[in-house]
Amino acid sequence: MTFFNDVKKILQQNIREYGMYIALFVIMIIFTITTEGTFISSRNIVNLVNQTGYIAILAIGMTLVIIIRHIDLSVGFLAGFLGAIAAIAMADPKVVQAGMNLPVYIVIPLTLVLGIVAGLLTAFLVAQMKIPSFVASLAGWLIYRGAILVVTESTGTIIINDDAFNAIGNGFVPDIPGIGILPGIHKLTLILGIIAIVAMALSEFNDRRKKLTYNFEVLPTEIFILKVVFTSAIIGGITWVLSGYQGLSWTAVIVLVVTIIYNFIMSQTVLGRHIYAIGGNPDAAELSGISVKKLIYVVFGSMGMLSALSGILFASRLQSATTTAGTLFELDAIAAAYVGGVSAAGGVGKVVGSIIGALVMTSLTSGMNLMGIGISYQYMVRGAVLAAAVIFDVATRNTGK
Amino acid sequence: MNAPILEMKNITKEFPGVKALSDVSFTVETGEIHCLVGENGAGKSTLMKVLSGVYPHGDYTGDILLNGEIQGFRHINDSEKAGIAIIYQELALIPEMTVFENIFLGHEISNSLVVNWNETIKQAGEMLKKVKLDINPATKVKDLGIGTQQLVEIAKALSKDVKLLILDEPTSSLNEQDSENLLQLLRDLKEHGVTSIMISHKLKEVIAIADSVTVLRDGQTICSLHARDGEITENVLIKHMVGREINNIYPPKKHIPTQEVILEVKNWNARNPSLGRDILKDVNFKLNKGEIIGLAGLIGSGRTELALSIFGNPGNFQISGDFYLNGKKQKFNHPKEAITAGISYVSEDRKGNGLILIQDVKQNISLANLKELAEHWVVNSNAEIKVANKYKTELNIKTPSVEQKVSNLSGGNQQKVCLGKWLFVKPNILILDEPTRGIDVGAKFEIYTIMTELVRQGMSIIMISSELPEVLGMSDRIYIVASGKIAGELKAQEATQEKIMKLATN
Ligand SMILES: Nc1ncnc2c1ncn2[C@@H]1O[C@H](COP(=O)(O)OP(=O)(O)OP(=O)(O)O)[C@@H](O)[C@H]1O
Ligand SMILES: [Mg+2]
């Protein structure tokens, strides 16, 4: 059968890319069995997505940083620090007493800008002063750690009681009111899911048609259809599970939007190509007219902004800013990126992969929590999975395209 | 006829989409110098990688017999133990280490755990003597010229007690003198019983040194020729390599350069702050529209630095002097500005700063001019494939598709990708730095033809080349660079190899 041979060939050639999805799938199945279905329940999945949110956001930025052969260790405490700044600006008792507290729609952009500034500062050390990013960002790690302690010193944990802000990490997109059918199902989520499937299918067909008019190679028809059906099934499944609880959380919306934007930039735009080129061979990129320095600023600036966003998500989820916020976030984000197929040698990696990587890591935590496995073993399992993922990545690097 | 030291029988090796070797057989006699020639992508490097265990036993079909015994090397260490040493085209020395550390890297002289440095230095000295190199073994490799490094590589091979030495294009980046030294060394080693296999595109060299030559074409053995039968001549080799006769090495000159100066450099000085050394001193030259000028000189004379200092100065040299483009004074702070102004620079070091090896052919070709393929910063990937296919056809790049990773292409085809990348920028001024390094005779002619066609259309070319026949054959005018200075200028008609060498070495 040519069909099965084709499927086999395509799977073999793209095993690197599909490997992660398969891993995530397997992990989910295992936990579903061991927890007798609790793991796959709508409620748990929604929770899982919300838990992944702030790490996923960091992992997206970290993907770009690692692609250009750098690293940023400061992002965890930077996120924690900026979360605290946001909390103080909105809700610190003294600030409120003085009537100086700012509304949420000013605080959020302000925090993001502060994040960009912090990122540009690291970039300055790396690009201008030629300090290795490991060292430059380690300095940042220490500084922001201290900074969190300074700003939370007098008050300790700062409670945030702004409803709009807290909804970011805990709230859900409201449903369309007044539809009687399908009680208990979140209709808006369902509709959005259907729109997503249709949009995906249309864009795939469109792409294929364009390729055909150029006479370029495309997937065989059966396999193409199989791919579209399969992707639709996945989106449909996720939609169904989410709409069974409270629908899309705001966190999920934010992660989705950021992922789509970054994925688009990295795969379709000149900027993305330049970033990959720098990671692949900085000298060749420079000679090709790409300013490596400038892109270091862009990538670290974006990392700073995403750190701020991550800090906002985390503070909002806890409805407070704590003295330990951000601890180990950077390592979780780096691990997610590596699990997601980013290469330490630079030049290789996908934003979507890192999101999957982040999901793999939180699924492990969530699943093991449900099974009642102790935290000590959880660390070991996650370490083993990280190592296995990277081994798989290295082993498959030379197969396929 | 001596007994064969090596027989490779019916070797077949496939990569996804490419049959690199099909049923190749190849015999080397003990104590001879055997050259392997063939077009770019013919499978020469692949055959040697099969032999040395880079592609392990089982990855290919066929048999390797060393002194009559079947071998199944699974790793390069296995073949080293059997007395085979391979020297790749890209040098594998560690620049920050000393010569003696490099020579014994991987097989350190030690009593159990501790390295015996004194013995190492002594033996390294002996190895260096064998390759006739008079340098201090404690010199760092990065401080040596490329020719000397090549000899250190051979010293390293000798230290492993090599019986069969394989050299993949060893002279492609050496100047005439260093090449001659290397060939002489191979002859000396032959006297001492070392058999060599050498891959080369320089046919003159092959004729001078080979006892036998095997020609590969499209992954197949075409023939084996022997010097003792008087079969090895340039015409015969070319005919077997290309499959047809090539009468002219250089295309006829159809273009007439104008007198319109397009680029001029005056009192140009450059200093490399990290080396703390002046690299260019009072350089003056000009380039006319529709002209090919050759920059001749020894390796290390400063020609590449001169090109880079014009091309946006990516090395951050301290520069003084004036640079005019179309009569207008210009100063470029980044290659980006030079590219925008219509200058292309095809690097001499395609792996180092020419290509992105982990990306595919199309991404490499489009990189320097992505904006042309983009609308509102979004790259049109279909248009990109189209452009890449255009250059694939025009330059005859041998690859199953433009989506092949560049690292999987043969050396010569990588060079063509580089050229395609910079032609796509559609420059007015094209700087070619060693454009035919590692390129086969047929492809050389193609590249020369493209060059003449480009100047006929009004482009101007600066060609840096260490191959004097090429400089003489292609240039309208020749500048000779020596120690960072212009040592002389010759018109094509009056130039000879002797005149150039005299100026270059003074
Ligand atoms: N790792 C690989 N994956 C896929 N194809 C490969 C790989 N290595 C080599 N090839 C292909 O095998 C063929 C032979 O390549 P090889 O490097 O042996 O050529 P060559 O004779 O050494 O050429 P050159 O003179 O240009 O160096 C080429 O078509 C090349 O594209
Ligand atoms: Mg080769």
PDB file of N, CA, C and O and ligand atoms in Angstrom, chain B residues 45 89 168-169 411, ligand 2:
ATOM      1  N   SER B  45      34.542  12.625  -1.605  1.00  0.00           N
ATOM      2  CA  SER B  45      34.610  12.751  -0.145  1.00  0.00           C
ATOM      3  C   SER B  45      33.829  11.629   0.518  1.00  0.00           C
ATOM      4  O   SER B  45      34.250  11.062   1.527  1.00  0.00           O
ATOM      5  N   GLN B  89      39.210  18.476   4.450  1.00  0.00           N
ATOM      6  CA  GLN B  89      39.411  19.753   3.791  1.00  0.00           C
ATOM      7  C   GLN B  89      39.400  20.889   4.813  1.00  0.00           C
ATOM      8  O   GLN B  89      40.208  21.798   4.757  1.00  0.00           O
ATOM      9  N   ASP B 168      41.888  15.174   1.698  1.00  0.00           N
ATOM     10  CA  ASP B 168      40.757  15.665   0.909  1.00  0.00           C
ATOM     11  C   ASP B 168      41.015  17.124   0.544  1.00  0.00           C
ATOM     12  O   ASP B 168      40.930  18.007   1.394  1.00  0.00           O
ATOM     13  N   GLU B 169      41.329  17.360  -0.680  1.00  0.00           N
ATOM     14  CA  GLU B 169      41.634  18.707  -1.196  1.00  0.00           C
ATOM     15  C   GLU B 169      42.601  19.471  -0.295  1.00  0.00           C
ATOM     16  O   GLU B 169      42.279  20.561   0.184  1.00  0.00           O
ATOM     17  N   GLY B 411      31.315  20.005  -1.393  1.00  0.00           N
ATOM     18  CA  GLY B 411      32.004  21.285  -1.225  1.00  0.00           C
ATOM     19  C   GLY B 411      31.791  22.245  -2.383  1.00  0.00           C
ATOM     20  O   GLY B 411      31.464  23.416  -2.192  1.00  0.00           O
TER      21      GLY B 411
HETATM   22 MG    MG C   2      34.458  16.768  -1.381  1.00  0.00          MG
END
